[in-house]
Short mmCIF file of C-alpha atoms in Angstrom, two decimals:
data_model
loop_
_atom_site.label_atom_id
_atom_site.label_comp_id
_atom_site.label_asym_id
_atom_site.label_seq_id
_atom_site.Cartn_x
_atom_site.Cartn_y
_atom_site.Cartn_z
CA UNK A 1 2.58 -15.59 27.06
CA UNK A 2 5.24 -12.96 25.27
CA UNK A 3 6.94 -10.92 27.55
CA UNK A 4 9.77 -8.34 26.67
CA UNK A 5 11.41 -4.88 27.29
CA UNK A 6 8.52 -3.14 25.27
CA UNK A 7 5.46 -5.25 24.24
CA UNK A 8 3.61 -8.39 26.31
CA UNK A 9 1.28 -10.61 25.19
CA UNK A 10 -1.29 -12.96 26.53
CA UNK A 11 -3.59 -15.13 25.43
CA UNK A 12 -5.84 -17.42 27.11
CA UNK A 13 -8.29 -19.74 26.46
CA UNK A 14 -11.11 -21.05 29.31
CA UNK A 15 -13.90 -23.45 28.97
CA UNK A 16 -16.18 -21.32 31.79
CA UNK A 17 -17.25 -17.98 30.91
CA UNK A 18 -19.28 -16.89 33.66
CA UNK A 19 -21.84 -19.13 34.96
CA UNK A 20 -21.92 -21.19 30.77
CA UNK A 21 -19.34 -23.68 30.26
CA UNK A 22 -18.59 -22.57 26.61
CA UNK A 23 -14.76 -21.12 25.16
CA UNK A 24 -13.62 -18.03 25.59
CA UNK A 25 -10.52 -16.06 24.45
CA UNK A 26 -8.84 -13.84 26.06
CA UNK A 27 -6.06 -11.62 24.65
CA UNK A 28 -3.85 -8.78 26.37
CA UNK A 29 -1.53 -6.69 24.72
CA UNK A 30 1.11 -3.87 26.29
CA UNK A 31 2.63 -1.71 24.20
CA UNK A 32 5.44 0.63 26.79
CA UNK A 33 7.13 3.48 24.61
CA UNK A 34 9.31 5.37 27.67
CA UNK A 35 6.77 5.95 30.25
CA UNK A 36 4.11 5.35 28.33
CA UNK A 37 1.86 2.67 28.64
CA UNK A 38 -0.98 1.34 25.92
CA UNK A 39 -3.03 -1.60 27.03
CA UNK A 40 -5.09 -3.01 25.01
CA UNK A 41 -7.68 -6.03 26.33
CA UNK A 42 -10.27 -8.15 24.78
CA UNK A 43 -12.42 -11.05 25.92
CA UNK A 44 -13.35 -11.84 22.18
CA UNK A 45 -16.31 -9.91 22.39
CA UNK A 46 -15.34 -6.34 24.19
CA UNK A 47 -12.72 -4.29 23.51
CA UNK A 48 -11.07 -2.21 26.29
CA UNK A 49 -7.95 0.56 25.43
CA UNK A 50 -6.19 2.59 27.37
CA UNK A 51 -3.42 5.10 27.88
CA UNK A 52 -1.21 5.26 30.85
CA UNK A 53 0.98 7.87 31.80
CA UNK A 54 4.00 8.64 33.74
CA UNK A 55 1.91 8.54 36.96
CA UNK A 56 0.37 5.06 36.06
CA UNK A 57 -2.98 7.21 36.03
CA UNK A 58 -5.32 6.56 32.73
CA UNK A 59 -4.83 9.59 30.52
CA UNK A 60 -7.42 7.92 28.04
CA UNK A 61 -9.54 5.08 27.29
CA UNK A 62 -12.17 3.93 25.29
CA UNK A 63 -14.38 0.64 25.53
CA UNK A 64 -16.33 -0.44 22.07
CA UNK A 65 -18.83 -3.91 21.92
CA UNK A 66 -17.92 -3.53 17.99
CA UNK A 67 -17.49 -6.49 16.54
CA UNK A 68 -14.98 -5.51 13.92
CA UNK A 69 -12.81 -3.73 15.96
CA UNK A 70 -12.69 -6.45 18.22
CA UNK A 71 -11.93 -9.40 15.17
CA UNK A 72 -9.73 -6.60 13.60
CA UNK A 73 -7.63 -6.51 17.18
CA UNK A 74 -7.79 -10.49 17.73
CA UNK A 75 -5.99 -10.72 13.83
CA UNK A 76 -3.37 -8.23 14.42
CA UNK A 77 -2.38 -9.71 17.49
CA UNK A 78 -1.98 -13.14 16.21
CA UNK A 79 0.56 -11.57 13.54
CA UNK A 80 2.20 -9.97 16.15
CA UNK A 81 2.81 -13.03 18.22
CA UNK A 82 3.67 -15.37 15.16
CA UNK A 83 6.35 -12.81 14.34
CA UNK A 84 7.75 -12.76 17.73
CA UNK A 85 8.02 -16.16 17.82
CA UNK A 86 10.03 -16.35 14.36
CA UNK A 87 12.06 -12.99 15.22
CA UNK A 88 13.09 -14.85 18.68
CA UNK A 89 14.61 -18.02 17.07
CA UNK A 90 17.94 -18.16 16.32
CA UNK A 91 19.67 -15.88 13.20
CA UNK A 92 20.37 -19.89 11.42
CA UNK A 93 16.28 -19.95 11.15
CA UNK A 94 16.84 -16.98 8.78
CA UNK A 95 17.89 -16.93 5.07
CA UNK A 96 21.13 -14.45 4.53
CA UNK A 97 18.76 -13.06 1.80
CA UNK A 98 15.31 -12.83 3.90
CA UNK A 99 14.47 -8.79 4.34
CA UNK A 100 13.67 -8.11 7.51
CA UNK A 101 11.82 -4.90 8.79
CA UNK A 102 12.28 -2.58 11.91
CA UNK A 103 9.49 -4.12 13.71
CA UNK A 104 11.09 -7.81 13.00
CA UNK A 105 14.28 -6.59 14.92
CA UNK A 106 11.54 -4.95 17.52
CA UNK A 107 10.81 -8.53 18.38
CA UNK A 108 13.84 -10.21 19.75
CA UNK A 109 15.39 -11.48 22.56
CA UNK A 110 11.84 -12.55 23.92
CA UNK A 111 10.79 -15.70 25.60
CA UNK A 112 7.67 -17.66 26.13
CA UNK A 113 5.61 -19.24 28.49
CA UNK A 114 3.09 -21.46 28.55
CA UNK A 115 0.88 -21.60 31.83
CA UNK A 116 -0.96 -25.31 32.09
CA UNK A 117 -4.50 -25.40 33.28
CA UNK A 118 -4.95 -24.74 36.76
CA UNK A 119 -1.89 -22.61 36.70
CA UNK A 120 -2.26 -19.22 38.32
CA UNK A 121 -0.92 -16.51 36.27
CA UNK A 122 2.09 -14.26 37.45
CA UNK A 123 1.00 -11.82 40.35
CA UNK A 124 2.63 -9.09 38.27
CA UNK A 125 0.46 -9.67 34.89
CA UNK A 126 -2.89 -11.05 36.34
CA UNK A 127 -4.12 -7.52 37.12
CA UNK A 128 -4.28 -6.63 33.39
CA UNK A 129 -6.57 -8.86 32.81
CA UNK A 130 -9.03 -7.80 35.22
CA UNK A 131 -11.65 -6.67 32.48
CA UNK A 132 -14.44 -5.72 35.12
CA UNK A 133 -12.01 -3.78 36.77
CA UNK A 134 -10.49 -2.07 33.46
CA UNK A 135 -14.24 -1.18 32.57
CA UNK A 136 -14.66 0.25 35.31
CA UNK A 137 -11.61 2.75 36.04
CA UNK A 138 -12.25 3.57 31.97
CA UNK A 139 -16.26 4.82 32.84
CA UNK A 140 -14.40 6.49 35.74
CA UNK A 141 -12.05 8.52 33.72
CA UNK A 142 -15.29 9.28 30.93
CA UNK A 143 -17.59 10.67 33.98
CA UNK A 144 -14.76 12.82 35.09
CA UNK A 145 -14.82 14.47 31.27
CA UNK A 146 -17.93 14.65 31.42
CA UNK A 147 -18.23 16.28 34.21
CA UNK A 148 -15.66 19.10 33.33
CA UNK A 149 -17.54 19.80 30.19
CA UNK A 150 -20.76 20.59 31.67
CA UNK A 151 -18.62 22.82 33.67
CA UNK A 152 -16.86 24.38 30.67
CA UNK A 153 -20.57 24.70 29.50
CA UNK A 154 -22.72 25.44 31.69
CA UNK A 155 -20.74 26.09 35.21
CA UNK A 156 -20.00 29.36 37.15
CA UNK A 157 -17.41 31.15 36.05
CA UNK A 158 -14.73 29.70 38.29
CA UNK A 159 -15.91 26.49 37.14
CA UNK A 160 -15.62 27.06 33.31
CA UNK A 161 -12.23 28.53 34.02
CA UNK A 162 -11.14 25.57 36.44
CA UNK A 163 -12.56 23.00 33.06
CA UNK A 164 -11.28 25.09 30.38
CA UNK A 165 -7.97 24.69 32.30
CA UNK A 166 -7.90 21.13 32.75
CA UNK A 167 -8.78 19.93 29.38
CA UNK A 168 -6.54 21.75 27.66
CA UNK A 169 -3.98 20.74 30.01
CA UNK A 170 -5.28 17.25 29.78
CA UNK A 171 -4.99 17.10 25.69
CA UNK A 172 -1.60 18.77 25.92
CA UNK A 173 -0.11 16.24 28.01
CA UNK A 174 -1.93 13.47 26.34
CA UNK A 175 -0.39 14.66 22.73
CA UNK A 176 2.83 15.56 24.19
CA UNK A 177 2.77 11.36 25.46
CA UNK A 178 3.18 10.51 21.86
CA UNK A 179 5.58 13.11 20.53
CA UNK A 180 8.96 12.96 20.69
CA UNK A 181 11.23 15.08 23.17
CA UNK A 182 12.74 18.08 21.82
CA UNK A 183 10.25 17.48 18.36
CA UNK A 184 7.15 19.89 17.03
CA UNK A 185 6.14 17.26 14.56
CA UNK A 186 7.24 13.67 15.38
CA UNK A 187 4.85 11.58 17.24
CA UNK A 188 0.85 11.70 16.90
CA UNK A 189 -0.46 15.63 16.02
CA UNK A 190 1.72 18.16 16.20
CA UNK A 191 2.60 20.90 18.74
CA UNK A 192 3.83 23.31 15.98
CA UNK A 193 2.03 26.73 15.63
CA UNK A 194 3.18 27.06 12.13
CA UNK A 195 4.36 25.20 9.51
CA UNK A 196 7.90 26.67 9.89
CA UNK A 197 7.73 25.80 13.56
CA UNK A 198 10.54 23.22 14.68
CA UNK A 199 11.70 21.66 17.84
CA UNK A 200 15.32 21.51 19.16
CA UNK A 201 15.74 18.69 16.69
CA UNK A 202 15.68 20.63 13.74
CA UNK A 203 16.22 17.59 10.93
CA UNK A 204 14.52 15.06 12.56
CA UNK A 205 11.19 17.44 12.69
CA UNK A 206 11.58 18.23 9.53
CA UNK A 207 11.41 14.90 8.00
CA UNK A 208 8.69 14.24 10.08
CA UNK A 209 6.83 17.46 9.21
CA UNK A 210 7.11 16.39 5.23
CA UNK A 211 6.00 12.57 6.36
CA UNK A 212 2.91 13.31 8.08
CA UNK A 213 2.04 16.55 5.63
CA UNK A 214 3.04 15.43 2.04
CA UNK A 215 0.69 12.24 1.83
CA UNK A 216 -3.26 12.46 1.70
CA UNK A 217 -3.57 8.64 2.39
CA UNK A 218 -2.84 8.34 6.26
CA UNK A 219 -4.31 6.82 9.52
CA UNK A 220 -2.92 8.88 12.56
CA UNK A 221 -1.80 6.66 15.89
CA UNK A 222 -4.97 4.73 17.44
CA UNK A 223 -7.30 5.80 14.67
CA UNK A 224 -9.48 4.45 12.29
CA UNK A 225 -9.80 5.20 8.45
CA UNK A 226 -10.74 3.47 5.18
CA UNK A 227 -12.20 1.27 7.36
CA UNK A 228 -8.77 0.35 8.96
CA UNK A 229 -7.58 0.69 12.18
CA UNK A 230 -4.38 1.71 13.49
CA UNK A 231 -2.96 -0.13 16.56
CA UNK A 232 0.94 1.51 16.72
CA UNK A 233 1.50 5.00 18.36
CA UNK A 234 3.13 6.48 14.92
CA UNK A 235 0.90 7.72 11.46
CA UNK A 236 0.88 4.75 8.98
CA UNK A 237 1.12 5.95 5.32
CA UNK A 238 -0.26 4.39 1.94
CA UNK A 239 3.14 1.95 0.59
CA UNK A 240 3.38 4.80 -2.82
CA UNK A 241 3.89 7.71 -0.14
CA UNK A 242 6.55 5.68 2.30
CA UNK A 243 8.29 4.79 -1.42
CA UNK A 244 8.69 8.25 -2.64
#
């Protein structure tokens, strides 16, 4: 297990699964960006995401039996962990000449532990791995939508007004969990009206509004494209967009 200030892993591996005495995996990652919460859960088969917010309630969530998404998740978390295990050791591991990026330095000061079998895990951590339970609360939080769009659709008129409300409120806040205070364009979408539309932070939004505008090749925060999927809460570009 990886715990620090901003991301925790866990893995773990059991020989019963169920009522079949056969290896499973599973794997548990926790990405916390100010009061913002992504969990993301698989048992090498399922997939389970969601989004926390300030209130610990589940702004969003989405559960997928796809096995690429789920292979695709298992391989980016295994980077992540081998590079928090380098980025922790100590700076004579390193070469004076090694280049190191942002998200090495993102990785330090963490430690591990490693739970023997039989071991409980901590009281604080076990919940996340309550899959059943994860499921569940995530079906929870889809019936509710759905729910409020028949309303928006076919409800009185109180009702459609009551929906209308809600969602809108509901994809405002959820956008606004992503974007950077006092910023129009910094974070995942963009609260701008207009292009000439900036925050309080006039020159960071504007170097955000040219990175997220001026290249064609992009995959936005938890999205998939080119048949790629993007795990971090900021827009990756193409490497000949970031370069110029």
């Amino acid at each position: 297990m990886v715990r620090c200030s901003t991301l925790n892993f866990i893995h773990i591996d059991k020989e019963l699964c169920g009522n079949e005495v056969q290896k499973c995996t599973y794997a548990f990652r926790e990405v916390c960006v100010e009061s913002v919460k992504l969990r993301q859960v698989t048992d090498g088969t399922r997939f389970i995401q969601l989004i926390y917010g300030t209130d610990n309630d589940i702004k969003d969530c989405e559960f997928l039996r796809q096995k690429k998404i789920v292979q695709d998740f298992l391989d980016t978390f295994r980077k992540d962990v081998e590079r928090a295990k380098i980025s922790s050791s100590s700076d004579k591991d390193y070469s004076e000449s090694e280049v190191k990026t942002e998200d090495d330095y993102s990785f330090r000061n963490v430690t591990f532990q490693i739970l023997d079998n039989g071991l409980p895990l901590p009281s604080d951590v076990s919940e996340w791995l309550d899959f059943e339970g994860l499921k569940q609360r995530c079906k929870e939080n889809h019936r509710e939508m759905k729910r409020l769009l028949r309303h928006k659709e076919h409800g009185t008129e109180e009702q459609k007004r009551h929906a209308s409300n809600h969602l809108e409120r509901r994809k405002r806040e959820l956008m606004d969990l992503f974007r950077v205070p006092g910023t129009k364009w910094c974070g995942k979408g963009y609260a701008a009206l207009k292009y000439t539309h900036l925050g309080g932070f006039g020159m960071a939004d504007k170097c955000c509004r040219v990175h997220d505008t001026a290249c064609p090749f992009y995959i936005a925060a938890f999205e998939e494209k080119y048949g790629l999927f993007n795990w971090r809460i900021n827009t990756i570009m193409h490497c000949t967009c970031d370069e110029r």
